[in-house]
Amino acid sequence: MVTQQDDNRRDFLILATSAVGAVGVAGAVWPFIRSWSPSADVLAQATTEVNLSNIQEGQMITVPWQGKPVFILHRSPDQIAAAKKDDAETMRQPEKDADRVKDEKWLVVLALCTHLGCVPQPVGTGDYGGFLCPCHGSHYDTSGRIRKGPAPENLPVPHHEFKDANTLVIGKAVG
Amino acid sequence: MFKGIMEWVDERLPVTELIKSQATEYPTPKNLNYWWNFGSLALFVLIIQLVTGIFLAMHYKPDAALAFDSVEHIMRDVNWGWLLRYLHANGATAFFVMIYIHILRGMYYGSHRKPREILWWFGVIIFFALMGTAFMGYVLPWGQMSYWGAAVITNLVSALPVVGQDLVVWVWGGFAVGDPTLNRFFALHFLLPFVVFGLVILHMWALHAVHSNNPDGIDLEEKDTIPFHPYFTIKDLYGVGVFLIVFCAFVFYNPNFFLEPDNYIQADPMKTPAHIVPEWYFLPFYAVLRSIDFLGTMSKLVGVIAMGAAIAILFILPFLDRSPVRSFRYRPISRALFWIFVVDCFVLGWVGYNPADATVFGGMPIIYVGRTATAIYFSYFALLWLVTALKVEKPQPVPKSL
Ligand code: HEM
Ligand code: FES
């Protein structure tokens, strides 16, 4: 005969077994989930060194950093002036030009549209003298700030340092 | 001899009994029209995809450095490789044609209504799995459209609040779409069609438990049905014949009709093509995504939700429709709404095909068309519920039997 006490005991045992089982399954699933995260060799490509001596004023180059394109623009006085003048405009993500560059001659931005990740076109294609994203028409100015179109944020400025006058290092070494 | 073998087997595993009850003698409504051919056609295309896909996988290399060239190698060097690839690439298109007609058939004749809700849900899940499979398959040739299509769609994940950014890095296995992404997409593209196959079996099980709906949408008596074989085996076979004529016309005479020229340029993570378009079968949903652009920083997230909802709403369709009558044959208002809905889907597709900042009809931004069409898309479901729940629609008399 099954008593009330037996029933309670069984309920407890079923619950305890299920709980242990669930924790076990969760633990076993973890390595599979983590196997999708960037692997050690991907993480190791943390920095890119760029020689700046060949970039003329008003010109830009696109370099890969961590598999992503980075624009390096050698800004002309006009482009610098345009960016500074627009500091006063209302913007989606207000930022001063001075806070986005380390040396006002060099604009270094991640060239991935903050809308859905397309690469914007070179400087001079957008409405504000800057970059136009061809995918859904976002316009960035000469400081890489979003001015028009669906993108929510400015082009991010990756961590970068000038090793010497002609050498730029993008990214931070990990570890 | 054969009879003797079958008797021996049947004593152990009732194969003959299963074939009789579920296939040859399976009772089928005698009034099914040609719209009922598209289920078996979809299955036929699934088999084409499985067979061509497995053989493509024997020559394809899922490596960012090798993938593009391996597809060209299939096209130029592998014996009949061009045929395998063109069958497979056009097979994806054919699959969606069949599935869209199949779904619309169900919506028109009320095939999702009680007691077929679970049958319908398996269908919607198959549709989701199919979209995932096709999306990941399109990445494999590693052309410019492959790459940037993948970049735009995976970036949708980043719209999720809080976890979005980390999640998309996890999906990529890096900081952008790259080799790890391609490799995992290949594994999943191989796996998912077999999951779809399993889901099709569940779909058939659910169908055979409640039996087919029919154009009149009424519950049938025994006398209104005929055995599946030979009546529907021959009819389905006839459908396959007609399908193959059209399908082969594309495969042999215009194999690149549905493919993008940009996808014959190798993927370049540093350069986006001027105009990214998804494959035609995603265009209406892509248009819904882009139509939500008026909510500032929330646009992206709401756009993604709207796009998901446009499909997921099919799950609750069986409960939205409150009419006592299933088939739109006898429901004039629902029928009118349905055709507006169908036209609207084409309009959305056209909007999705155009660049987002295009203007139409002499200067109107196309985005307005997109927003209106998106509103109409969702209104269909709301109105269908309203006219049936409030009994605005008076159904015409329905036959008691055939
Ligand atoms: C639900 C069924 C399937 C659909 C809708 C589908 C869809 C696609 C699409 C759209 C492509 C890109 C075609 C192109 O532009 O070249 C593709 C490529 C590919 N698929 Fe599938 N596929 C399916 C099943 C399979 C299966 C079962 C396999 C293997 C087991 C497979 C293996 C491949 C391979 C190796 C490629 C790369 C070669 C190529 O691009 O032609 N597919 N698939
Ligand atoms: S990805 Fe740049 S505007 Fe959409």
XYZ file of C-alpha atoms and ligand atoms in Angstrom:
624
model
C 0.000 0.000 0.000
C 1.239 3.463 -0.902
C 1.010 5.850 1.983
C 0.926 9.635 1.947
C 4.495 9.559 3.176
C 5.596 7.302 0.276
C 3.972 9.710 -2.142
C 5.802 12.666 -0.682
C 9.050 10.749 -0.793
C 8.524 9.877 -4.445
C 7.690 13.468 -5.334
C 10.854 14.602 -3.615
C 12.992 11.974 -5.355
C 11.551 12.816 -8.794
C 12.151 16.508 -8.189
C 15.692 15.995 -6.901
C 16.577 13.660 -9.793
C 15.169 16.110 -12.359
C 17.056 19.006 -10.797
C 20.370 17.149 -10.839
C 19.645 16.009 -14.381
C 18.865 19.547 -15.541
C 22.069 20.924 -14.037
C 24.028 18.088 -15.640
C 22.520 18.758 -19.067
C 23.153 22.484 -18.736
C 26.778 21.782 -17.831
C 27.197 19.417 -20.763
C 25.672 21.910 -23.205
C 28.043 24.705 -22.178
C 31.132 23.480 -24.080
C 29.036 23.164 -27.235
C 27.725 26.698 -26.899
C 31.154 28.106 -26.129
C 32.666 26.324 -29.135
C 30.912 28.961 -31.258
C 32.651 31.910 -29.587
C 35.762 33.396 -31.252
C 38.617 30.926 -30.949
C 42.092 31.714 -29.614
C 43.611 32.341 -33.052
C 40.804 34.723 -33.950
C 41.319 36.625 -30.700
C 45.068 36.732 -31.367
C 44.595 38.980 -34.411
C 43.887 41.867 -32.069
C 46.063 44.619 -33.577
C 46.935 45.906 -37.031
C 49.868 48.182 -37.836
C 49.475 50.683 -40.670
C 52.070 52.767 -42.503
C 50.618 56.240 -43.003
C 53.350 57.831 -45.096
C 51.704 57.099 -48.453
C 48.277 58.529 -47.691
C 47.977 61.983 -49.252
C 45.877 64.714 -47.732
C 42.198 64.218 -48.593
C 42.791 60.540 -49.336
C 41.815 57.470 -47.392
C 42.613 53.783 -47.242
C 40.675 50.783 -45.961
C 42.580 48.314 -43.821
C 41.408 45.066 -42.264
C 41.439 44.851 -38.495
C 40.077 41.719 -36.822
C 38.488 40.885 -40.170
C 36.636 44.185 -40.194
C 37.323 47.158 -42.469
C 38.718 50.344 -40.913
C 38.782 53.668 -42.759
C 41.860 55.812 -42.278
C 41.231 59.279 -43.674
C 43.976 61.891 -43.960
C 41.667 64.862 -43.539
C 42.196 68.095 -45.468
C 41.758 71.443 -43.671
C 38.321 71.754 -45.344
C 37.220 68.389 -44.033
C 38.449 69.224 -40.541
C 36.690 72.574 -40.635
C 33.434 70.991 -41.833
C 33.528 68.454 -39.010
C 34.213 71.119 -36.384
C 31.579 73.509 -37.696
C 28.942 70.769 -37.448
C 29.721 70.152 -33.750
C 26.938 72.666 -33.143
C 24.298 70.824 -35.216
C 21.681 68.590 -33.603
C 22.683 65.013 -34.082
C 21.361 61.542 -33.423
C 24.377 60.730 -31.298
C 25.980 64.064 -30.326
C 29.762 63.882 -30.143
C 32.384 66.606 -30.633
C 34.809 66.038 -33.476
C 37.675 66.565 -31.050
C 36.480 63.584 -28.981
C 36.581 61.306 -32.015
C 40.146 61.895 -33.227
C 43.548 61.667 -31.599
C 45.168 63.872 -34.210
C 42.717 66.030 -36.128
C 44.467 65.213 -39.411
C 43.609 61.533 -39.039
C 40.121 60.109 -38.813
C 40.139 56.424 -37.888
C 36.718 54.751 -37.875
C 35.339 51.267 -38.067
C 33.848 51.128 -41.547
C 30.789 49.131 -40.613
C 27.480 50.956 -40.837
C 25.796 50.892 -37.437
C 22.530 50.052 -39.143
C 23.160 46.542 -40.465
C 26.886 46.381 -40.993
C 27.534 47.272 -44.643
C 30.758 49.059 -45.570
C 30.034 52.720 -46.397
C 31.480 54.183 -49.581
C 34.635 56.352 -49.606
C 34.781 59.921 -48.369
C 32.870 62.451 -50.431
C 29.951 60.160 -51.328
C 27.608 61.242 -48.528
C 25.518 64.386 -48.172
C 27.818 65.925 -45.540
C 31.068 65.425 -47.449
C 31.521 62.089 -45.686
C 30.528 58.473 -46.246
C 27.327 57.059 -47.751
C 26.225 53.573 -46.818
C 24.829 52.044 -50.015
C 22.649 49.482 -48.314
C 19.857 51.579 -46.864
C 21.162 55.097 -47.387
C 22.833 56.238 -44.158
C 24.971 59.389 -44.438
C 28.013 59.909 -42.193
C 29.948 63.201 -42.054
C 33.719 63.806 -42.202
C 33.926 62.862 -38.543
C 32.052 59.586 -39.166
C 28.973 60.828 -37.318
C 25.518 59.681 -38.432
C 23.601 62.560 -39.980
C 20.842 61.042 -42.078
C 19.283 57.624 -42.778
C 18.349 54.612 -40.663
C 21.628 53.976 -38.800
C 21.264 54.625 -35.064
C 24.841 55.511 -34.094
C 28.078 57.133 -35.247
C 30.766 54.989 -36.839
C 32.719 53.672 -33.848
C 36.291 54.829 -33.342
C 38.428 51.781 -32.575
C 41.188 52.008 -30.025
C 44.230 53.357 -31.889
C 47.614 54.893 -31.153
C 50.338 56.573 -33.164
C 53.507 54.574 -32.596
C 55.463 57.281 -34.403
C 54.603 60.019 -36.901
C 54.042 57.499 -39.697
C 52.836 54.377 -37.936
C 49.367 53.772 -36.609
C 48.444 50.806 -34.419
C 44.777 49.837 -34.367
C 43.431 47.748 -31.526
C 44.758 46.634 -28.185
C 46.734 43.457 -27.679
C 44.778 40.950 -25.593
C 46.284 39.195 -22.605
C 7.258 -15.963 -54.202
C 6.909 -12.192 -53.544
C 3.604 -12.859 -51.782
C 5.318 -15.423 -49.592
C 8.057 -12.991 -48.620
C 5.537 -10.245 -47.864
C 3.530 -12.612 -45.657
C 6.688 -13.447 -43.745
C 7.493 -9.757 -43.283
C 3.910 -8.750 -42.436
C 3.787 -11.229 -39.572
C 6.726 -9.398 -38.074
C 6.215 -5.819 -39.281
C 2.811 -4.912 -40.774
C 4.171 -3.155 -43.868
C 1.318 -4.090 -46.219
C -1.231 -2.900 -43.690
C 0.577 0.458 -43.351
C 0.842 0.978 -47.118
C -2.843 0.118 -47.570
C -4.209 2.268 -44.778
C -1.871 5.246 -45.237
C -1.230 5.255 -48.978
C -3.087 3.116 -51.491
C -6.461 2.884 -49.767
C -6.116 6.081 -47.760
C -9.490 7.853 -48.151
C -9.073 11.160 -49.978
C -11.749 13.804 -50.726
C -12.985 13.350 -54.284
C -13.278 17.106 -54.892
C -9.638 18.121 -54.338
C -8.526 20.623 -56.983
C -5.066 21.287 -58.393
C -4.104 23.541 -55.484
C -3.785 20.299 -53.523
C -0.867 19.221 -55.730
C 1.618 21.570 -54.126
C 2.228 19.533 -50.983
C 3.513 16.548 -52.907
C 5.422 18.923 -55.195
C 7.150 20.496 -52.192
C 8.175 17.019 -51.053
C 9.442 16.275 -54.548
C 11.599 19.416 -54.487
C 12.893 18.540 -50.999
C 14.119 15.246 -52.406
C 15.803 17.061 -55.336
C 17.542 19.333 -52.800
C 18.669 16.434 -50.620
C 20.102 14.443 -53.516
C 21.802 17.346 -55.344
C 22.978 18.815 -52.033
C 24.695 15.661 -50.858
C 26.510 15.330 -54.175
C 27.501 19.013 -54.147
C 28.891 18.541 -50.634
C 31.261 15.905 -52.034
C 33.019 18.624 -54.078
C 32.398 21.764 -52.062
C 34.948 23.161 -49.546
C 33.576 25.119 -46.577
C 36.620 27.348 -46.134
C 36.617 31.106 -46.730
C 39.784 30.796 -48.823
C 38.515 27.897 -50.934
C 34.720 28.040 -51.051
C 34.284 30.410 -53.993
C 36.784 28.540 -56.136
C 35.325 25.185 -55.194
C 31.913 26.282 -56.515
C 33.550 27.405 -59.774
C 35.358 24.059 -59.794
C 31.966 22.371 -59.508
C 30.694 24.508 -62.382
C 33.622 23.960 -64.733
C 35.522 20.811 -63.863
C 33.285 18.373 -62.039
C 31.411 16.096 -64.453
C 27.828 17.351 -64.597
C 28.708 19.653 -61.716
C 26.967 22.577 -63.418
C 23.773 20.534 -63.499
C 23.993 19.622 -59.823
C 24.510 23.236 -58.853
C 21.862 24.696 -61.157
C 19.336 22.083 -60.000
C 20.168 22.924 -56.395
C 20.150 26.721 -56.772
C 16.920 26.725 -58.789
C 15.530 24.027 -56.522
C 15.639 26.508 -53.649
C 13.530 28.918 -55.686
C 11.128 26.166 -56.701
C 10.813 25.088 -53.080
C 9.605 28.518 -52.044
C 7.179 28.783 -54.957
C 5.628 25.469 -53.886
C 5.581 26.376 -50.198
C 4.052 29.819 -50.754
C 1.274 28.392 -52.926
C 0.796 25.567 -50.418
C 0.448 28.024 -47.520
C -1.899 30.360 -49.413
C -4.024 27.340 -50.412
C -4.374 26.515 -46.723
C -5.274 30.101 -45.869
C -7.944 30.276 -48.591
C -9.680 26.991 -47.898
C -9.372 27.194 -44.112
C -7.084 24.175 -43.864
C -5.591 25.517 -40.634
C -8.933 25.522 -38.799
C -9.997 22.956 -36.219
C -9.047 20.062 -36.139
C -5.937 20.791 -38.246
C -4.120 23.306 -36.030
C -1.194 21.018 -35.147
C -0.849 20.000 -38.776
C -0.673 23.715 -39.627
C 1.877 24.439 -36.893
C 4.217 21.762 -38.208
C 3.861 23.493 -41.556
C 4.828 26.888 -40.143
C 7.822 25.348 -38.339
C 8.901 23.728 -41.623
C 8.628 27.149 -43.262
C 10.905 28.694 -40.626
C 13.428 25.863 -40.963
C 13.325 26.214 -44.725
C 14.094 29.915 -44.551
C 17.054 29.212 -42.262
C 18.315 26.496 -44.592
C 18.039 28.648 -47.704
C 19.675 31.607 -45.986
C 22.679 29.558 -44.886
C 22.887 27.765 -48.241
C 23.120 31.085 -50.038
C 26.177 31.976 -47.926
C 28.095 28.902 -49.076
C 29.219 30.019 -52.581
C 30.967 32.908 -50.747
C 30.252 35.529 -53.380
C 29.643 39.199 -52.622
C 25.879 38.692 -52.134
C 26.520 35.636 -49.985
C 28.812 37.595 -47.746
C 26.880 40.835 -47.460
C 23.519 39.124 -47.242
C 24.927 37.147 -44.332
C 26.386 40.320 -42.793
C 23.094 42.232 -42.952
C 20.944 39.369 -41.673
C 23.257 38.268 -38.859
C 23.523 41.906 -37.808
C 19.800 41.816 -37.063
C 20.753 39.811 -33.985
C 22.647 42.817 -32.664
C 19.352 44.709 -32.443
C 18.401 42.667 -29.371
C 18.786 44.757 -26.242
C 21.647 44.019 -23.804
C 22.881 40.715 -25.258
C 22.725 41.636 -28.972
C 26.362 42.621 -29.478
C 27.797 39.579 -27.720
C 25.312 37.287 -29.400
C 26.252 38.352 -32.911
C 29.969 37.810 -32.165
C 29.009 34.353 -30.937
C 27.076 33.641 -34.132
C 30.038 34.787 -36.267
C 32.729 33.082 -34.207
C 34.763 36.237 -34.807
C 34.352 39.986 -35.098
C 32.782 39.873 -38.526
C 31.304 37.267 -40.867
C 34.273 35.084 -41.708
C 35.694 31.616 -42.026
C 34.213 30.281 -38.760
C 30.794 31.576 -39.841
C 31.012 29.860 -43.217
C 32.115 26.609 -41.650
C 29.259 26.423 -39.148
C 26.706 27.517 -41.730
C 27.819 24.639 -43.909
C 27.359 22.142 -41.078
C 23.899 23.529 -40.319
C 22.948 23.735 -43.987
C 23.757 20.046 -44.237
C 21.816 19.184 -41.107
C 18.661 21.293 -41.358
C 17.150 19.675 -44.486
C 17.146 16.367 -42.641
C 15.416 18.042 -39.715
C 12.915 19.356 -42.264
C 12.470 15.813 -43.519
C 11.659 14.677 -39.980
C 9.209 17.543 -39.602
C 7.558 16.513 -42.879
C 6.950 13.068 -41.397
C 5.282 14.678 -38.362
C 3.313 16.905 -40.752
C 2.079 13.799 -42.610
C 1.271 12.028 -39.366
C -0.844 14.973 -38.259
C -2.497 15.025 -41.699
C -3.356 11.346 -41.675
C -4.751 11.607 -38.155
C -7.382 14.173 -39.219
C -7.423 13.701 -43.031
C -7.358 16.281 -45.807
C -9.478 19.387 -45.893
C -11.160 20.084 -49.251
C -12.180 23.070 -51.404
C -15.637 23.224 -49.786
C -14.053 23.156 -46.342
C -16.724 20.782 -45.028
C -16.397 17.576 -43.005
C -16.826 14.701 -45.423
C -18.674 11.413 -45.207
C -17.271 8.082 -46.302
C -19.072 8.327 -49.671
C -17.357 11.611 -50.503
C -13.906 10.045 -50.536
C -11.976 7.922 -53.010
C -8.830 5.829 -52.444
C -5.550 7.674 -52.858
C -4.318 5.101 -55.350
C -4.729 5.272 -58.297
C -6.648 8.564 -58.316
C -4.196 10.817 -56.548
C -0.994 8.954 -57.289
C -1.698 9.684 -60.955
C -2.802 13.250 -60.297
C 0.286 14.025 -58.228
C 2.454 12.433 -60.883
C 0.821 14.621 -63.510
C 1.650 17.642 -61.334
C 5.269 16.510 -61.143
C 5.350 16.345 -64.947
C 4.049 19.887 -65.360
C 6.415 21.115 -62.643
C 9.422 19.487 -64.310
C 8.658 21.199 -67.629
C 8.764 24.639 -66.002
C 11.648 23.760 -63.692
C 13.796 22.354 -66.488
C 13.062 25.381 -68.648
C 14.826 27.472 -66.010
C 17.594 24.987 -65.202
C 18.553 24.460 -68.837
C 17.633 27.713 -70.560
C 17.910 30.440 -67.930
C 19.729 28.977 -64.946
C 20.908 32.332 -63.623
C 17.527 34.043 -63.788
C 17.140 33.991 -60.007
C 20.829 34.393 -59.180
C 22.608 37.718 -58.688
C 25.551 38.642 -60.954
C 27.314 40.097 -57.882
C 27.472 36.626 -56.412
C 29.943 35.611 -59.108
C 32.408 38.049 -57.512
C 34.306 36.565 -54.591
C 33.359 37.821 -51.124
C 35.269 40.945 -50.122
C 34.856 41.900 -46.451
C 36.286 45.354 -47.242
C 33.761 46.352 -49.897
C 29.961 46.250 -49.976
C 28.236 45.971 -53.370
C 26.256 49.062 -54.361
C 22.885 47.386 -53.954
C 22.280 44.403 -51.697
C 19.166 42.381 -52.427
C 18.142 39.202 -50.694
C 16.841 36.277 -52.758
C 13.337 36.940 -54.062
C 11.685 34.674 -51.508
C 12.802 36.897 -48.633
C 11.899 40.209 -50.260
C 8.442 40.779 -48.690
C 9.826 40.218 -45.198
C 12.871 42.340 -45.963
C 10.491 45.131 -46.993
C 8.649 44.849 -43.672
C 12.000 45.144 -41.855
C 12.985 48.273 -43.745
C 9.578 49.916 -43.489
C 10.060 50.492 -39.777
C 12.460 53.430 -39.952
C 10.517 56.136 -38.138
C 11.187 55.127 -34.530
C 14.676 56.576 -34.129
C 17.033 54.258 -32.283
C 14.215 51.740 -31.749
C 13.685 51.281 -35.513
C 16.104 48.399 -35.870
C 14.684 46.351 -33.012
C 11.063 47.022 -33.918
C 11.844 46.253 -37.570
C 13.279 42.885 -36.599
C 10.280 42.136 -34.398
C 7.859 43.133 -37.174
C 9.662 40.900 -39.632
C 9.498 37.931 -37.265
C 5.876 38.666 -36.440
C 4.948 38.744 -40.126
C 5.653 35.029 -40.237
C 4.947 34.028 -36.652
C 1.434 35.444 -36.918
C 0.647 32.352 -38.987
C 0.815 30.351 -35.751
C -2.271 32.063 -34.350
C -4.164 32.276 -37.632
C -6.311 29.230 -36.760
C -7.655 31.150 -33.749
C -8.040 34.516 -35.454
C -10.569 33.170 -37.911
C -13.862 32.811 -35.984
C -16.184 32.061 -38.897
C -18.375 28.924 -38.663
C -17.411 28.223 -42.296
C -13.886 27.152 -43.260
C -13.633 27.720 -46.983
C -13.455 31.229 -48.421
C -15.532 29.890 -51.326
C -18.561 30.713 -49.220
C -17.173 33.827 -47.543
C -17.209 36.902 -49.807
C -15.558 39.403 -47.414
C -12.765 37.058 -46.366
C -12.214 36.212 -50.009
C -11.808 39.892 -50.912
C -9.419 40.418 -47.983
C -7.440 37.379 -49.072
C -6.835 38.678 -52.584
C -5.857 42.092 -51.269
C -3.402 40.277 -49.028
C -1.919 38.336 -51.948
C -1.479 41.480 -54.057
C 0.003 43.216 -51.011
C 2.643 40.493 -50.676
C 3.724 41.170 -54.262
C 3.850 44.906 -53.558
C 6.038 44.245 -50.507
C 8.287 42.069 -52.652
C 8.668 44.865 -55.176
C 9.463 47.372 -52.420
C 12.029 44.970 -50.968
C 13.665 44.632 -54.366
C 14.163 48.380 -54.782
C 16.865 50.397 -53.020
C 15.584 51.829 -49.747
C 15.935 55.423 -50.874
C 14.311 54.902 -54.287
C 11.492 57.166 -55.370
C 8.476 56.030 -57.361
C 5.482 57.539 -59.187
C 7.370 60.756 -59.872
C 9.083 61.597 -56.633
C 7.341 59.714 -53.807
C 9.834 57.914 -51.549
C 9.228 54.174 -51.876
C 9.377 53.908 -48.112
C 5.787 55.228 -47.967
C 4.646 52.397 -50.204
C 6.521 49.995 -47.939
C 4.918 51.339 -44.771
C 1.439 51.214 -46.270
C 1.941 47.700 -47.583
C 3.274 46.585 -44.189
C 0.197 48.036 -42.504
C -2.060 46.231 -44.996
C -0.183 42.982 -44.404
C -0.935 43.010 -40.687
C -4.423 44.452 -41.202
C -5.368 41.310 -43.092
C -5.076 39.291 -39.909
C -6.788 41.909 -37.760
C -9.656 42.370 -40.202
C -10.135 38.655 -40.707
C -10.596 38.373 -36.973
C -12.911 41.402 -36.813
C -15.276 40.452 -39.631
C -15.617 36.914 -38.308
C -15.646 37.571 -34.563
C -18.203 40.382 -34.913
C -20.107 38.337 -37.488
C -19.933 41.146 -40.047
C -19.552 38.517 -42.720
C -22.612 36.424 -43.591
C -21.336 33.177 -45.118
C -23.263 31.742 -48.066
C -25.000 28.374 -47.582
C -22.550 25.479 -47.469
C -23.300 22.019 -48.934
C -23.937 19.263 -46.370
C -21.988 16.734 -48.412
C -20.591 16.439 -51.919
C 15.734 22.344 -47.758
C 16.524 22.059 -48.721
C 17.652 22.951 -49.247
C 17.599 24.268 -49.660
C 16.363 25.173 -49.693
C 18.941 24.639 -50.066
C 19.327 25.897 -50.556
C 20.576 26.240 -51.026
C 20.931 27.472 -51.687
C 19.974 28.654 -51.933
C 22.251 27.413 -52.034
C 23.052 28.460 -52.802
C 23.014 28.129 -54.278
C 23.913 28.994 -55.083
O 23.632 30.186 -55.222
O 24.918 28.472 -55.572
C 22.757 26.154 -51.568
C 24.080 25.724 -51.719
C 24.569 24.516 -51.261
N 23.858 23.498 -50.624
Fe 21.862 23.531 -50.273
N 19.778 23.569 -49.878
C 19.033 22.517 -49.376
C 19.514 21.252 -49.046
C 20.866 20.856 -49.053
C 21.379 19.595 -48.556
C 20.540 18.486 -47.956
C 22.744 19.625 -48.733
C 23.786 18.579 -48.378
C 23.583 17.565 -47.646
C 23.087 20.891 -49.350
C 24.383 21.270 -49.716
C 24.721 22.471 -50.336
C 26.048 22.815 -50.784
C 27.310 21.959 -50.656
C 25.955 24.114 -51.368
C 27.126 24.956 -51.976
C 27.265 24.754 -53.448
C 26.487 25.774 -54.239
O 26.496 26.955 -53.899
O 25.854 25.386 -55.232
N 21.927 21.620 -49.510
N 21.713 25.441 -50.962
S 23.539 48.895 -43.361
Fe 24.069 50.934 -43.739
S 22.162 51.849 -44.015
Fe 21.610 49.797 -43.552
